[in-house]
Amino acid sequence: MNKNCWLLLGFLFCVSIIHSQNKKSKDSKTKVNKSKVITLQKDLTLKKDTIQVVDTAKVVSQYGELKTTTLHKTNTKDSIVYVAQDHPEVSKLDALWKKELYSAGLFDTIHKSITELTYEPVEYVDLPTDTLKARLAELNARTPFNVEYNTSLESVIKRYLKNRHEQLERLMALSEFYFPLFEQELDNQNIPLEIKYLAIVESALKPRAKSRVGATGLWQFMFGTGKMFGLEVSSYVDERMDPIMATQAACKYLASLYRVFGDWDLALASYNSGPGNVNKAIRRSGGYTNYWNIRQNLPRETAGYLPAFLATMYIFEYADKHGFKPKKPEFAYFETDTIKVKQMITLDQVSEYMNINMEELQFLNPSYKLDIIPHIKDENYVLRLPLDQVGKFVSNEDQIYALAQEEFNKREKPLPKLFEAKDKIRYRVRSGDFLGKIARRYGVRVSQIKRWNGLRSNNLRIGQRLTIYPRRPVVSRSQKKKSVKTKTKAVASTSARNSKVYTVKAGDTLWSISQKFKGVTIQNLRNWNDIKGSGIKPGMKLKVSKS
């Protein structure tokens, strides 16, 4: 075989090797691509689980003048709860994503300040004036605020340290949930991060906080100011109570105030009392623009506003020097996520079907005034859940929505008879009842029922009596009962008109009492009973006629 033949054979051999390698490479790529496809279980369902409810009954046996109470009978009943499942493969990805979140520098910094505390909590730490002056000078050097020592500021700081240690420690724990959100928005709009302490002064980090003049939310927006910065308020939703939307609006508002005054101290004073009051204080002081020089000319609340802010900043910044050791919250803001709702659903339905604590859902979704998430075209209303619950909800959402709709369809239609806001009823707990179900029936919050009845947990006993002040129409259980109640009410009404003395009941007002007696006015009731203003209490005896 000549040389040319050998060269040809060698060339063909090389080509075959290259082709073989390319085929292996393609096969391996195909395998890699196949490995990225996650096969989800098709038979994943919203399962029901059974828990046992123990119902105990007591009987009193009487022997002559002696009474003996003995346990008569104990019944164990089954109650159905829902258990949502998630796709395990996708759940693993959630775990990896959460691990990635934990590596964020800001998140680590916040947790480090708590986990590495070595100081034990103390009732009060003596703070020498020289030490305070040195620390305030250090704060002044690293913040754009005028953190200068003065006796007023020293007094506020020491009072807080002495009298508000426990409250501040609880706020520090709560701040771990909200501060990452605040800092992110503040940084986006190039605003000093120390402004995050303003939310503590404004609302004690309560998203549903409402002042006596109507300022609402974490950042205490009035209705008009909130509308100006894009916060909508409706019967269902108050965006002033939404942590993200309200924080974005607060950043825009503060940025606009800083553009006016060019000074963060005056911007904060304006945030509290309005730019007009700050401008008047500047005029009255003779043109000074330093907060401490115009302070005496500001409204009383605003005069103490900046010292409270600076005192809070100092204590948070030097918490480790004063023995604060707050507890870590159950989860942080970055450990939650949102789901856009596809139909109307209530928080207690989510609580029931997902087996999530109702208070936790209210904490994560504070902007829904009635604990109802509406579904409206072109509106993005979302449900916020802890990350470990998001996958479970999405994997079972069709069944959850179907159950919610089924419950809506079963609800009784309201009759003309409505309870007034302050009317009180006594409700007897029946088998299958839970606080969320009862609250939904009467249009109130679980937290309200617990407060009205002094409940420390969500546990109920069958037969237990609850005091409730309904906000929703209540329908009689049968036409027969309705008829009896109507007759009884008519007799009681006639008796009330004929009587000359009326006993005040819980929820009564002078106006509601005057409506029960023909020809009687509020002023009549005041004159006949020597009442000033509108102060009446349950149990009071009121004259309802002149004679």
CSV table of N, CA and C in Angstrom, one decimal, residues 23 46 51 94 232 297 319 398 432 505 524:
chain,number,residue,atom,x,y,z
A,23,LYS,N,-20.7,13.2,19.0
A,23,LYS,CA,-21.9,12.5,19.3
A,23,LYS,C,-22.0,12.4,20.8
A,46,LEU,N,-55.1,18.5,48.4
A,46,LEU,CA,-55.2,19.2,49.7
A,46,LEU,C,-55.8,18.2,50.6
A,51,ILE,N,-58.3,15.6,63.9
A,51,ILE,CA,-57.8,15.9,65.2
A,51,ILE,C,-58.9,15.6,66.2
A,94,ASP,N,-36.7,25.9,47.1
A,94,ASP,CA,-37.0,26.9,48.0
A,94,ASP,C,-35.9,27.0,49.1
A,232,GLU,N,-53.9,54.3,48.2
A,232,GLU,CA,-55.3,54.3,48.1
A,232,GLU,C,-56.0,53.7,49.3
A,297,ASN,N,-40.3,77.4,69.2
A,297,ASN,CA,-41.4,78.0,68.4
A,297,ASN,C,-42.2,76.9,67.6
A,319,ALA,N,-27.0,49.7,71.6
A,319,ALA,CA,-27.8,48.7,72.3
A,319,ALA,C,-26.9,47.8,73.1
A,398,ASP,N,-55.9,25.7,43.4
A,398,ASP,CA,-57.2,25.4,42.8
A,398,ASP,C,-58.2,24.9,43.8
A,432,GLY,N,-67.2,22.0,66.2
A,432,GLY,CA,-66.7,22.5,64.9
A,432,GLY,C,-66.4,23.9,64.8
A,505,LYS,N,-77.8,50.0,78.9
A,505,LYS,CA,-77.2,48.7,78.5
A,505,LYS,C,-75.9,49.0,77.8
A,524,ASN,N,-83.3,66.5,76.3
A,524,ASN,CA,-84.2,66.1,77.3
A,524,ASN,C,-83.5,65.2,78.3
